[in-house]
CSV table of C-alpha atoms in Angstrom, one decimal:
chain,number,residue,atom,x,y,z
A,34,ILE,CA,-134.0,-170.3,-72.2
A,35,ALA,CA,-130.3,-171.0,-71.6
A,36,GLY,CA,-128.9,-169.4,-75.1
A,37,ILE,CA,-125.2,-170.9,-75.6
A,38,THR,CA,-123.9,-173.2,-73.3
A,39,GLN,CA,-120.1,-173.9,-72.8
A,40,ALA,CA,-118.6,-176.7,-71.1
A,41,PRO,CA,-116.6,-177.1,-69.2
A,42,THR,CA,-115.9,-173.4,-67.8
A,43,SER,CA,-112.3,-174.0,-67.2
A,44,GLN,CA,-109.8,-176.6,-67.9
A,45,ILE,CA,-106.0,-177.6,-67.2
A,46,LEU,CA,-104.7,-179.8,-69.5
A,47,ALA,CA,-101.4,-181.6,-69.9
A,48,ALA,CA,-99.6,-180.9,-73.3
A,49,GLY,CA,-100.2,-183.6,-75.9
A,50,ARG,CA,-103.6,-184.6,-74.7
A,51,ARG,CA,-106.8,-184.3,-76.4
A,52,MET,CA,-109.8,-181.9,-75.5
A,53,THR,CA,-112.9,-181.5,-76.9
A,54,LEU,CA,-114.7,-178.1,-75.8
A,55,ARG,CA,-118.6,-178.4,-75.8
A,56,CYS,CA,-120.9,-175.8,-77.2
A,57,THR,CA,-124.9,-176.0,-77.4
A,58,GLN,CA,-127.6,-173.4,-78.4
A,59,ASP,CA,-131.3,-173.6,-78.2
A,60,MET,CA,-132.0,-170.5,-80.3
A,61,ARG,CA,-132.0,-172.9,-83.6
A,62,HIS,CA,-129.4,-170.6,-85.0
A,63,ASN,CA,-128.0,-171.6,-88.4
A,64,ALA,CA,-124.6,-170.1,-87.7
A,65,MET,CA,-121.8,-171.0,-85.1
A,66,TYR,CA,-118.6,-169.9,-84.3
A,67,TRP,CA,-115.6,-170.5,-82.3
A,68,TYR,CA,-113.1,-167.8,-81.3
A,69,ARG,CA,-110.0,-167.6,-79.0
A,70,GLN,CA,-109.3,-164.6,-76.7
A,71,ASP,CA,-105.8,-163.5,-75.9
A,72,LEU,CA,-104.6,-160.8,-73.9
A,73,GLY,CA,-103.6,-157.5,-76.6
A,74,LEU,CA,-105.0,-159.6,-79.6
A,75,GLY,CA,-108.9,-159.2,-78.9
A,76,LEU,CA,-110.9,-162.3,-80.5
A,77,ARG,CA,-109.7,-164.3,-83.2
A,78,LEU,CA,-112.0,-166.6,-85.2
A,79,ILE,CA,-110.9,-170.3,-85.3
A,80,HIS,CA,-113.6,-172.0,-87.0
A,81,TYR,CA,-117.0,-171.1,-88.2
A,82,SER,CA,-120.2,-173.0,-89.6
A,83,ASN,CA,-122.7,-171.3,-91.6
A,84,THR,CA,-125.3,-174.3,-91.2
A,85,ALA,CA,-125.6,-177.7,-90.0
A,86,GLY,CA,-123.1,-180.1,-92.1
A,87,THR,CA,-120.8,-177.2,-93.0
A,88,THR,CA,-117.6,-176.0,-91.3
A,89,GLY,CA,-115.0,-173.4,-92.4
A,90,LYS,CA,-111.8,-172.4,-91.1
A,91,GLY,CA,-111.0,-168.9,-89.7
A,92,GLU,CA,-108.1,-167.0,-88.5
A,93,VAL,CA,-106.3,-169.5,-86.7
A,94,PRO,CA,-107.4,-172.7,-87.5
A,95,ASP,CA,-104.2,-175.1,-87.0
A,96,GLY,CA,-104.6,-177.5,-84.1
A,97,TYR,CA,-108.2,-177.3,-84.0
A,98,SER,CA,-111.2,-179.3,-85.7
A,99,VAL,CA,-114.6,-178.6,-85.6
A,100,SER,CA,-117.9,-180.8,-86.4
A,101,ARG,CA,-121.6,-179.7,-87.1
A,102,ALA,CA,-123.6,-182.8,-87.0
A,103,ASN,CA,-126.7,-181.0,-86.1
A,104,THR,CA,-128.3,-177.2,-85.6
A,105,ASP,CA,-127.4,-176.9,-81.8
A,106,ASP,CA,-124.0,-178.6,-80.9
A,107,PHE,CA,-120.8,-177.1,-82.1
A,108,PRO,CA,-117.6,-178.9,-80.3
A,109,LEU,CA,-114.0,-177.8,-80.7
A,110,THR,CA,-111.3,-180.4,-80.6
A,111,LEU,CA,-107.9,-179.8,-79.7
A,112,ALA,CA,-106.1,-183.5,-81.1
A,113,SER,CA,-102.8,-182.6,-79.2
A,114,ALA,CA,-102.7,-179.7,-77.0
A,115,VAL,CA,-99.8,-177.4,-77.0
A,116,PRO,CA,-99.1,-174.4,-74.4
A,117,SER,CA,-99.9,-171.6,-77.1
A,118,GLN,CA,-103.3,-172.9,-77.2
A,119,THR,CA,-103.9,-171.6,-73.7
A,120,SER,CA,-106.5,-169.2,-74.0
A,121,VAL,CA,-110.0,-168.4,-73.4
A,122,TYR,CA,-112.5,-169.8,-75.7
A,123,PHE,CA,-115.7,-168.5,-76.7
A,124,CYS,CA,-118.4,-170.1,-78.6
A,125,ALA,CA,-121.0,-167.8,-80.5
A,126,SER,CA,-124.2,-168.2,-82.6
A,127,SER,CA,-126.1,-166.2,-85.0
A,128,ALA,CA,-129.3,-166.4,-86.7
A,129,THR,CA,-127.9,-166.4,-90.1
A,130,GLY,CA,-124.9,-167.2,-91.9
A,131,SER,CA,-124.4,-163.7,-93.4
A,132,MET,CA,-123.7,-162.1,-90.0
A,133,ASN,CA,-126.6,-159.6,-90.7
A,134,THR,CA,-127.6,-160.0,-87.5
A,135,GLU,CA,-126.1,-160.3,-83.7
A,136,ALA,CA,-124.0,-162.7,-82.5
A,137,PHE,CA,-124.8,-164.5,-79.0
A,138,PHE,CA,-121.8,-165.5,-76.9
A,139,GLY,CA,-121.3,-168.0,-74.3
A,140,GLN,CA,-119.4,-167.4,-71.2
A,141,GLY,CA,-116.5,-168.8,-72.2
A,142,THR,CA,-114.1,-171.7,-71.5
A,143,ARG,CA,-110.8,-170.8,-69.7
A,144,LEU,CA,-108.2,-173.6,-70.9
A,145,THR,CA,-104.6,-173.9,-69.5
A,146,VAL,CA,-102.0,-176.2,-71.3
A,147,VAL,CA,-99.2,-177.2,-69.1
B,192,SER,CA,-104.9,-160.0,-88.5
B,193,GLN,CA,-107.4,-158.0,-87.2
B,194,GLN,CA,-109.8,-156.2,-89.2
B,195,GLY,CA,-110.9,-153.8,-86.5
B,196,GLU,CA,-108.7,-151.6,-84.6
B,197,GLU,CA,-110.2,-149.8,-81.6
B,198,ASP,CA,-108.6,-146.5,-80.0
B,199,PRO,CA,-107.9,-145.5,-77.6
B,200,GLN,CA,-106.6,-148.9,-75.8
B,201,ALA,CA,-107.8,-147.9,-72.5
B,202,LEU,CA,-110.1,-145.0,-71.4
B,203,SER,CA,-110.5,-143.7,-67.8
B,204,ILE,CA,-113.4,-141.0,-67.3
B,205,GLN,CA,-115.4,-139.6,-64.3
B,206,GLU,CA,-119.1,-140.6,-64.0
B,207,GLY,CA,-121.2,-138.4,-65.9
B,208,GLU,CA,-119.1,-137.8,-68.5
B,209,ASN,CA,-119.2,-138.9,-72.2
B,210,ALA,CA,-117.0,-141.5,-73.4
B,211,THR,CA,-115.8,-141.8,-77.0
B,212,MET,CA,-114.3,-144.9,-78.7
B,213,ASN,CA,-113.2,-145.1,-82.5
B,214,CYS,CA,-112.8,-148.2,-84.6
B,215,SER,CA,-111.0,-148.3,-87.8
B,216,TYR,CA,-111.1,-151.1,-90.2
B,217,LYS,CA,-109.4,-152.4,-93.5
B,218,THR,CA,-111.9,-154.1,-96.3
B,219,SER,CA,-115.2,-153.4,-97.3
B,220,ILE,CA,-118.1,-154.3,-94.8
B,221,ASN,CA,-121.7,-155.5,-94.9
B,222,ASN,CA,-122.1,-154.3,-91.4
B,223,LEU,CA,-120.3,-153.2,-88.1
B,224,GLN,CA,-121.1,-154.1,-84.8
B,225,TRP,CA,-120.2,-153.2,-81.3
B,226,TYR,CA,-120.1,-155.5,-78.3
B,227,ARG,CA,-119.3,-154.9,-74.8
B,228,GLN,CA,-117.6,-157.2,-72.3
B,229,ASN,CA,-117.6,-157.4,-68.5
B,230,SER,CA,-114.4,-159.0,-67.2
B,231,GLY,CA,-114.5,-162.9,-67.2
B,232,ARG,CA,-117.5,-162.9,-69.0
B,233,GLY,CA,-118.9,-163.2,-72.7
B,234,LEU,CA,-119.4,-160.5,-75.1
B,235,VAL,CA,-123.0,-158.9,-75.3
B,236,HIS,CA,-124.0,-157.2,-78.3
B,237,LEU,CA,-124.8,-153.3,-78.1
B,238,ILE,CA,-125.7,-152.3,-81.8
B,239,LEU,CA,-125.3,-153.2,-85.5
B,240,ILE,CA,-124.8,-150.2,-88.1
B,241,ARG,CA,-125.2,-151.3,-91.8
B,242,SER,CA,-123.0,-150.3,-94.5
B,243,ASN,CA,-125.5,-147.9,-96.0
B,244,GLU,CA,-126.2,-146.0,-92.6
B,245,ARG,CA,-124.6,-143.1,-90.9
B,246,GLU,CA,-125.8,-143.0,-87.7
B,247,LYS,CA,-127.7,-145.1,-85.1
B,248,HIS,CA,-129.0,-144.5,-81.6
B,249,SER,CA,-129.7,-146.9,-78.6
B,250,GLY,CA,-130.3,-145.5,-75.6
B,251,ARG,CA,-127.5,-143.7,-74.2
B,252,LEU,CA,-125.4,-145.0,-77.1
B,253,ARG,CA,-124.6,-143.5,-80.4
B,254,VAL,CA,-122.7,-145.0,-83.3
B,255,THR,CA,-121.5,-143.4,-86.2
B,256,LEU,CA,-120.0,-144.9,-89.3
B,257,ASP,CA,-118.1,-143.1,-92.2
B,258,THR,CA,-117.6,-145.9,-95.1
B,259,SER,CA,-115.1,-143.6,-96.6
B,260,LYS,CA,-112.5,-143.4,-94.2
B,261,LYS,CA,-113.3,-147.2,-92.9
B,262,SER,CA,-114.2,-145.9,-89.4
B,263,SER,CA,-116.8,-146.0,-86.9
B,264,SER,CA,-117.3,-144.4,-83.3
B,265,LEU,CA,-119.3,-145.2,-80.3
B,266,LEU,CA,-120.4,-142.6,-77.9
B,267,ILE,CA,-121.5,-143.4,-74.6
B,268,THR,CA,-123.3,-140.3,-73.1
B,269,ALA,CA,-123.8,-139.6,-69.2
B,270,SER,CA,-121.7,-142.4,-68.4
B,271,ARG,CA,-122.1,-144.9,-65.3
B,272,ALA,CA,-119.8,-146.9,-63.2
B,273,ALA,CA,-121.7,-149.8,-64.4
B,274,ASP,CA,-120.7,-149.0,-67.7
B,275,THR,CA,-117.0,-150.0,-66.9
B,276,ALA,CA,-116.0,-153.0,-69.4
B,277,SER,CA,-114.2,-153.5,-72.8
B,278,TYR,CA,-115.7,-152.4,-75.7
B,279,PHE,CA,-115.2,-154.3,-78.9
B,280,CYS,CA,-116.1,-153.2,-82.8
B,281,ALA,CA,-116.5,-156.2,-85.1
B,282,THR,CA,-117.0,-156.1,-88.9
B,283,ALA,CA,-119.1,-158.5,-91.3
B,284,GLY,CA,-118.1,-158.7,-94.9
B,285,ASP,CA,-120.3,-159.0,-97.7
B,286,PHE,CA,-121.8,-162.3,-99.0
B,287,GLY,CA,-118.8,-164.7,-99.4
B,288,ASN,CA,-116.9,-163.1,-96.6
B,289,GLU,CA,-119.2,-163.3,-93.8
B,290,LYS,CA,-117.2,-163.9,-90.8
B,291,LEU,CA,-117.5,-161.5,-88.1
B,292,THR,CA,-113.9,-160.3,-87.3
B,293,PHE,CA,-113.1,-158.3,-84.2
B,294,GLY,CA,-110.8,-155.6,-83.0
B,295,THR,CA,-108.4,-155.5,-80.1
B,296,GLY,CA,-110.9,-153.5,-77.9
B,297,THR,CA,-111.1,-150.3,-75.6
B,298,ARG,CA,-110.8,-151.1,-71.8
B,299,LEU,CA,-113.2,-148.2,-70.4
B,300,THR,CA,-112.9,-147.5,-66.5
B,301,ILE,CA,-115.8,-145.2,-65.1
B,302,ILE,CA,-114.6,-143.5,-61.9
B,303,PRO,CA,-117.2,-142.9,-59.4
């Protein structure tokens, strides 16, 4: 069982380009999340989805969009990348949307926007 | 804004000693969770304590929660070099505010 798979592992992206970070889980979890991790700021929630077909905004949603067409996949799209979006991005999932259970994290995508 | 703030930001101790990390948060919670992150890796769940619990144990880990002070502590006993990592607390709100919000973390270094 793979758990959560993120792709790519790392990427260097020119400013202004569009980029989709992929996230797939095989645990049939209802809830999925995207965080960004920056030095000194910990993890900040970008977007989340409590169940397939629904999404919500987190703490830092501007410049990002998500979709949840099915239970397994939760892609994060940067429509027009800017240098301030340079970060490490983590996808996570949990069994329920109420966060009464632990979250499982992917290994992260290191994104550099130049 | 961060819901949880860990203290200290960095901690170095000798192998075999106990390590204590603290977390303070701002709003009411459903539960508080502790995670560990090795360098360059994703976060791994350690322990979850619910708002009606005061203490919880898991192996060498002991977590306490004081909802009146909005604070929690993580104690790692008999530390090992392999415990070197960053540790994060995360809070989950009640229904309608269920997002898992992380603090800024404590970087723990165990000196062999």
